[in-house]
């Protein structure tokens, strides 16, 4: 399967910004085994669309239960466990770590000065390894020192889960550009989610976005990428980060009226 790129564009070339779409109807039938969806929307050209599809209820409910944000305290609990396990292997030095009431890691060591300095010198690697393992297991990654959801991983994971939605959207019937446009307007029409005072609400998994019928920029970007991969897995795609925002790039020719940008030595739609 074609790689999904992670990009920070250097140049944005905007040809058009009239890409708004609006949802005109949203109905769900939440049955025990499955949730059935009937979604209607209007794209930026005022063309009306409708899709109907069903998804496993258990899978949607599982996604809805996933916390929206990185839990630093939980990560620090794992780090403390790793430090204390390391401490049990050190002779003549006692190392004890705990998560203090403020949520940060507190480490105390006692023993001969030279041996203690040597033992403490290894802690940074222990902490980094434990954090890296926690992020990997819980679906997060680091970008320029900041912890973010592993968007590329989720886009790849959810392509199969979203196959029923892709088929309802026209996968196999529409060409790549037609499908990309229809899926884009579908995702854009989902109400945008904002946190308190307009802040970041956090990341929702793709089925949670559909189940809640709302999501923010990175949540909706991942849903869109997964829908594209479900229909056209060989199409180059990218999750794109700029300050305070995330969006999607596709390896399709940029035409008049499109929005395009340059990154990683090529042009993206």
CSV table of C-alpha atoms in Angstrom, one decimal:
chain,number,residue,atom,x,y,z
A,1,UNK,CA,0.0,0.0,0.0
A,2,UNK,CA,1.3,3.5,-0.9
A,3,UNK,CA,2.8,5.4,2.0
A,4,UNK,CA,1.0,8.1,3.8
A,5,UNK,CA,3.2,11.1,4.2
A,6,UNK,CA,3.6,13.6,7.1
A,7,UNK,CA,4.3,17.1,5.7
A,8,UNK,CA,5.0,20.6,7.0
A,9,UNK,CA,4.6,22.6,3.7
A,10,UNK,CA,7.0,25.4,2.9
A,11,UNK,CA,4.9,27.1,0.2
A,12,UNK,CA,1.1,27.3,0.0
A,13,UNK,CA,-0.3,28.2,-3.5
A,14,UNK,CA,-4.0,28.9,-3.0
A,15,UNK,CA,-6.0,29.0,-6.2
A,16,UNK,CA,-9.5,28.8,-4.6
A,17,UNK,CA,-10.9,28.7,-1.1
A,18,UNK,CA,-14.6,28.3,-1.8
A,19,UNK,CA,-14.7,24.7,-0.5
A,20,UNK,CA,-17.5,24.9,2.2
A,21,UNK,CA,-20.1,22.2,2.4
A,22,UNK,CA,-23.1,22.0,4.6
A,23,UNK,CA,-24.9,19.1,6.1
A,24,UNK,CA,-28.7,19.1,5.5
A,25,UNK,CA,-29.8,16.0,7.2
A,26,UNK,CA,-28.3,13.4,9.7
A,27,UNK,CA,-30.2,10.4,11.0
A,28,UNK,CA,-29.0,7.3,12.8
A,29,UNK,CA,-30.7,4.1,13.8
A,30,UNK,CA,-28.7,2.7,16.8
A,31,UNK,CA,-29.5,-1.0,16.9
A,32,UNK,CA,-27.8,-3.6,19.0
A,33,UNK,CA,-25.5,-5.0,16.3
A,34,UNK,CA,-25.2,-2.1,14.0
A,35,UNK,CA,-25.8,1.6,13.6
A,36,UNK,CA,-27.4,2.7,10.3
A,37,UNK,CA,-26.7,6.2,9.0
A,38,UNK,CA,-28.6,8.4,6.5
A,39,UNK,CA,-26.6,11.5,5.8
A,40,UNK,CA,-27.6,14.3,3.4
A,41,UNK,CA,-25.4,17.3,2.5
A,42,UNK,CA,-24.8,20.1,0.0
A,43,UNK,CA,-21.4,20.6,-1.5
A,44,UNK,CA,-19.7,23.9,-2.2
A,45,UNK,CA,-21.4,24.0,-5.7
A,46,UNK,CA,-24.8,23.6,-4.0
A,47,UNK,CA,-25.1,20.1,-5.4
A,48,UNK,CA,-27.1,17.8,-3.1
A,49,UNK,CA,-25.9,14.4,-2.0
A,50,UNK,CA,-27.1,11.5,0.1
A,51,UNK,CA,-25.5,8.3,1.5
A,52,UNK,CA,-26.8,5.5,3.5
A,53,UNK,CA,-24.5,2.9,5.3
A,54,UNK,CA,-24.2,0.7,8.4
A,55,UNK,CA,-21.3,0.1,10.7
A,56,UNK,CA,-20.8,-2.3,13.6
A,57,UNK,CA,-22.3,-0.9,16.9
A,58,UNK,CA,-19.5,-2.4,19.0
A,59,UNK,CA,-16.8,-0.7,17.0
A,60,UNK,CA,-18.4,2.7,17.1
A,61,UNK,CA,-19.0,2.4,20.8
A,62,UNK,CA,-15.4,1.4,21.4
A,63,UNK,CA,-14.2,4.4,19.5
A,64,UNK,CA,-16.5,6.7,21.4
A,65,UNK,CA,-15.0,5.5,24.7
A,66,UNK,CA,-11.4,6.4,23.7
A,67,UNK,CA,-10.1,9.6,25.5
A,68,UNK,CA,-9.7,12.5,23.2
A,69,UNK,CA,-6.4,13.7,24.6
A,70,UNK,CA,-2.9,12.5,25.6
A,71,UNK,CA,-2.9,11.6,29.3
A,72,UNK,CA,0.4,12.8,30.6
A,73,UNK,CA,-0.2,11.4,34.1
A,74,UNK,CA,-0.9,7.9,32.7
A,75,UNK,CA,2.3,8.1,30.7
A,76,UNK,CA,4.2,9.1,33.8
A,77,UNK,CA,2.8,6.1,35.6
A,78,UNK,CA,4.5,3.9,33.0
A,79,UNK,CA,7.7,5.9,33.3
A,80,UNK,CA,7.8,5.5,37.1
A,81,UNK,CA,7.2,1.7,36.7
A,82,UNK,CA,10.2,1.5,34.3
A,83,UNK,CA,12.4,3.5,36.6
A,84,UNK,CA,11.6,1.4,39.6
A,85,UNK,CA,12.2,-1.8,37.6
A,86,UNK,CA,15.5,-0.4,36.6
A,87,UNK,CA,16.3,0.5,40.2
A,88,UNK,CA,15.8,-3.1,41.3
A,89,UNK,CA,18.8,-4.1,39.0
A,90,UNK,CA,21.2,-1.6,40.6
A,91,UNK,CA,23.5,-2.7,43.4
A,92,UNK,CA,24.5,-0.5,46.3
A,93,UNK,CA,22.1,2.3,45.0
A,94,UNK,CA,18.4,2.7,45.9
A,95,UNK,CA,16.3,4.4,43.3
A,96,UNK,CA,12.7,5.1,43.9
A,97,UNK,CA,10.3,7.0,41.6
A,98,UNK,CA,6.7,8.1,42.1
A,99,UNK,CA,4.1,10.3,40.4
A,100,UNK,CA,3.6,13.3,42.7
A,101,UNK,CA,0.2,14.9,43.3
A,102,UNK,CA,0.9,17.4,40.5
A,103,UNK,CA,1.3,14.5,38.0
A,104,UNK,CA,5.0,14.9,37.3
A,105,UNK,CA,7.7,12.3,38.1
A,106,UNK,CA,9.7,12.5,41.3
A,107,UNK,CA,12.9,10.4,41.5
A,108,UNK,CA,15.0,9.9,44.6
A,109,UNK,CA,18.3,8.1,44.8
A,110,UNK,CA,20.5,7.0,47.7
A,111,UNK,CA,24.0,5.4,47.8
A,112,UNK,CA,27.7,6.1,47.2
A,113,UNK,CA,28.2,9.3,45.2
A,114,UNK,CA,29.9,7.8,42.2
A,115,UNK,CA,27.6,4.8,41.9
A,116,UNK,CA,24.6,7.1,42.3
A,117,UNK,CA,25.7,9.5,39.6
A,118,UNK,CA,26.3,6.6,37.2
A,119,UNK,CA,22.9,5.1,38.0
A,120,UNK,CA,21.1,8.4,37.6
A,121,UNK,CA,22.9,9.0,34.3
A,122,UNK,CA,20.9,6.2,32.7
A,123,UNK,CA,17.5,7.5,33.7
A,124,UNK,CA,17.0,9.8,30.7
A,125,UNK,CA,17.2,6.8,28.3
A,126,UNK,CA,14.9,4.8,30.6
A,127,UNK,CA,12.3,7.7,30.6
A,128,UNK,CA,12.6,8.2,26.9
A,129,UNK,CA,12.2,4.5,26.1
A,130,UNK,CA,9.2,4.2,28.4
A,131,UNK,CA,7.5,7.3,26.9
A,132,UNK,CA,8.1,6.1,23.4
A,133,UNK,CA,6.6,2.7,24.3
A,134,UNK,CA,3.6,4.4,25.9
A,135,UNK,CA,3.0,6.6,22.8
A,136,UNK,CA,3.3,3.7,20.5
A,137,UNK,CA,0.8,1.5,22.5
A,138,UNK,CA,-1.7,4.3,22.9
A,139,UNK,CA,-1.7,5.7,19.3
A,140,UNK,CA,0.4,8.8,19.8
A,141,UNK,CA,3.5,10.2,18.2
A,142,UNK,CA,5.9,13.2,18.6
A,143,UNK,CA,6.2,16.0,16.0
A,144,UNK,CA,8.8,18.6,16.8
A,145,UNK,CA,8.7,17.7,20.5
A,146,UNK,CA,4.9,17.9,20.7
A,147,UNK,CA,2.8,14.8,21.4
A,148,UNK,CA,0.0,14.4,18.8
A,149,UNK,CA,-2.2,11.5,17.8
A,150,UNK,CA,-0.5,9.2,15.3
A,151,UNK,CA,-2.7,10.4,12.5
A,152,UNK,CA,-1.0,8.5,9.7
A,153,UNK,CA,-1.4,5.2,11.7
A,154,UNK,CA,-5.1,5.8,12.2
A,155,UNK,CA,-5.7,6.7,8.6
A,156,UNK,CA,-4.1,3.4,7.5
A,157,UNK,CA,-5.9,1.4,10.2
A,158,UNK,CA,-9.4,2.7,9.5
A,159,UNK,CA,-9.4,2.2,5.7
A,160,UNK,CA,-10.8,-1.3,6.1
A,161,UNK,CA,-13.3,-0.3,8.8
A,162,UNK,CA,-14.7,2.5,6.5
A,163,UNK,CA,-15.1,0.3,3.4
A,164,UNK,CA,-19.0,0.3,3.8
A,165,UNK,CA,-18.9,4.1,3.8
A,166,UNK,CA,-16.5,4.3,0.8
A,167,UNK,CA,-18.8,2.0,-1.2
A,168,UNK,CA,-21.9,4.1,-0.3
A,169,UNK,CA,-19.8,7.2,-1.4
A,170,UNK,CA,-19.2,5.7,-4.8
A,171,UNK,CA,-16.0,3.8,-4.6
A,172,UNK,CA,-15.6,1.6,-7.6
A,173,UNK,CA,-18.1,3.7,-9.6
A,174,UNK,CA,-16.7,7.2,-9.5
A,175,UNK,CA,-13.2,8.0,-10.8
A,176,UNK,CA,-10.5,9.1,-8.3
A,177,UNK,CA,-11.1,12.8,-8.6
A,178,UNK,CA,-14.9,12.5,-8.5
A,179,UNK,CA,-14.7,10.3,-5.4
A,180,UNK,CA,-12.1,12.5,-3.7
A,181,UNK,CA,-14.4,15.5,-4.3
A,182,UNK,CA,-17.5,13.8,-3.0
A,183,UNK,CA,-15.8,12.3,0.0
A,184,UNK,CA,-14.3,15.7,0.8
A,185,UNK,CA,-17.6,17.5,0.8
A,186,UNK,CA,-19.1,14.7,2.9
A,187,UNK,CA,-16.4,15.1,5.6
A,188,UNK,CA,-16.4,18.9,5.4
A,189,UNK,CA,-20.1,19.0,6.0
A,190,UNK,CA,-19.8,17.2,9.3
A,191,UNK,CA,-20.2,19.9,12.0
A,192,UNK,CA,-16.9,21.3,13.2
A,193,UNK,CA,-16.2,20.7,16.9
A,194,UNK,CA,-14.6,23.3,19.2
A,195,UNK,CA,-13.7,23.1,22.8
A,196,UNK,CA,-14.3,25.7,25.5
A,197,UNK,CA,-13.6,29.2,24.4
A,198,UNK,CA,-13.0,28.0,20.9
A,199,UNK,CA,-10.0,25.8,21.9
A,200,UNK,CA,-9.0,22.4,20.7
A,201,UNK,CA,-11.5,19.7,21.8
A,202,UNK,CA,-9.1,16.9,21.1
A,203,UNK,CA,-8.8,14.0,18.6
A,204,UNK,CA,-11.7,11.7,17.7
A,205,UNK,CA,-11.2,8.4,16.0
A,206,UNK,CA,-12.9,8.1,12.6
A,207,UNK,CA,-15.9,6.0,13.7
A,208,UNK,CA,-16.4,8.3,16.7
A,209,UNK,CA,-16.5,11.3,14.3
A,210,UNK,CA,-19.3,9.5,12.4
A,211,UNK,CA,-21.1,8.4,15.6
A,212,UNK,CA,-21.0,11.8,17.2
A,213,UNK,CA,-21.4,13.6,13.9
A,214,UNK,CA,-18.7,16.1,14.8
A,215,UNK,CA,-15.0,16.5,14.8
A,216,UNK,CA,-12.2,19.1,14.5
A,217,UNK,CA,-9.5,19.5,11.8
A,218,UNK,CA,-7.2,16.5,12.5
A,219,UNK,CA,-10.1,14.2,13.4
A,220,UNK,CA,-11.9,15.0,10.1
A,221,UNK,CA,-8.6,14.9,8.1
A,222,UNK,CA,-7.9,11.3,9.3
A,223,UNK,CA,-11.5,10.3,8.5
A,224,UNK,CA,-11.0,11.7,5.0
A,225,UNK,CA,-7.7,10.0,4.4
A,226,UNK,CA,-9.1,6.7,5.6
A,227,UNK,CA,-12.0,7.1,3.2
A,228,UNK,CA,-9.6,7.8,0.3
A,229,UNK,CA,-7.4,4.8,1.2
A,230,UNK,CA,-10.5,2.6,1.4
A,231,UNK,CA,-11.4,3.5,-2.2
A,232,UNK,CA,-8.1,4.2,-3.9
A,233,UNK,CA,-5.2,2.7,-1.8
A,234,UNK,CA,-2.6,3.5,-4.4
A,235,UNK,CA,-3.2,7.2,-4.3
A,236,UNK,CA,-0.4,9.2,-2.6
A,237,UNK,CA,-1.8,11.0,0.4
A,238,UNK,CA,-0.5,13.2,3.2
A,239,UNK,CA,-1.5,14.6,6.6
A,240,UNK,CA,-0.3,18.2,6.5
A,241,UNK,CA,0.6,20.3,9.6
A,242,UNK,CA,0.8,24.1,9.8
A,243,UNK,CA,0.6,26.2,13.0
A,244,UNK,CA,-2.7,25.5,14.7
A,245,UNK,CA,-4.2,23.4,11.9
A,246,UNK,CA,-4.0,20.1,10.1
A,247,UNK,CA,-5.3,19.3,6.6
A,248,UNK,CA,-4.9,16.7,3.8
A,249,UNK,CA,-2.8,16.5,0.7
A,250,UNK,CA,-3.5,14.2,-2.3
A,251,UNK,CA,-1.1,13.2,-5.1
A,252,UNK,CA,-3.6,14.2,-7.8
A,253,UNK,CA,-3.0,16.8,-10.5
A,254,UNK,CA,-3.9,20.4,-9.4
A,255,UNK,CA,-6.4,22.0,-11.8
A,256,UNK,CA,-7.7,25.5,-12.1
A,257,UNK,CA,-10.0,26.2,-9.1
A,258,UNK,CA,-8.1,23.8,-6.8
A,259,UNK,CA,-6.1,24.5,-3.7
A,260,UNK,CA,-2.5,23.3,-4.1
A,261,UNK,CA,0.8,23.5,-2.3
A,262,UNK,CA,4.4,22.5,-2.6
A,263,UNK,CA,6.1,20.2,-0.1
A,264,UNK,CA,8.6,17.3,-0.1
A,265,UNK,CA,9.8,18.3,-3.6
A,266,UNK,CA,6.4,18.0,-5.3
A,267,UNK,CA,3.0,19.6,-5.7
A,268,UNK,CA,0.0,18.3,-3.8
A,269,UNK,CA,-3.8,18.9,-4.1
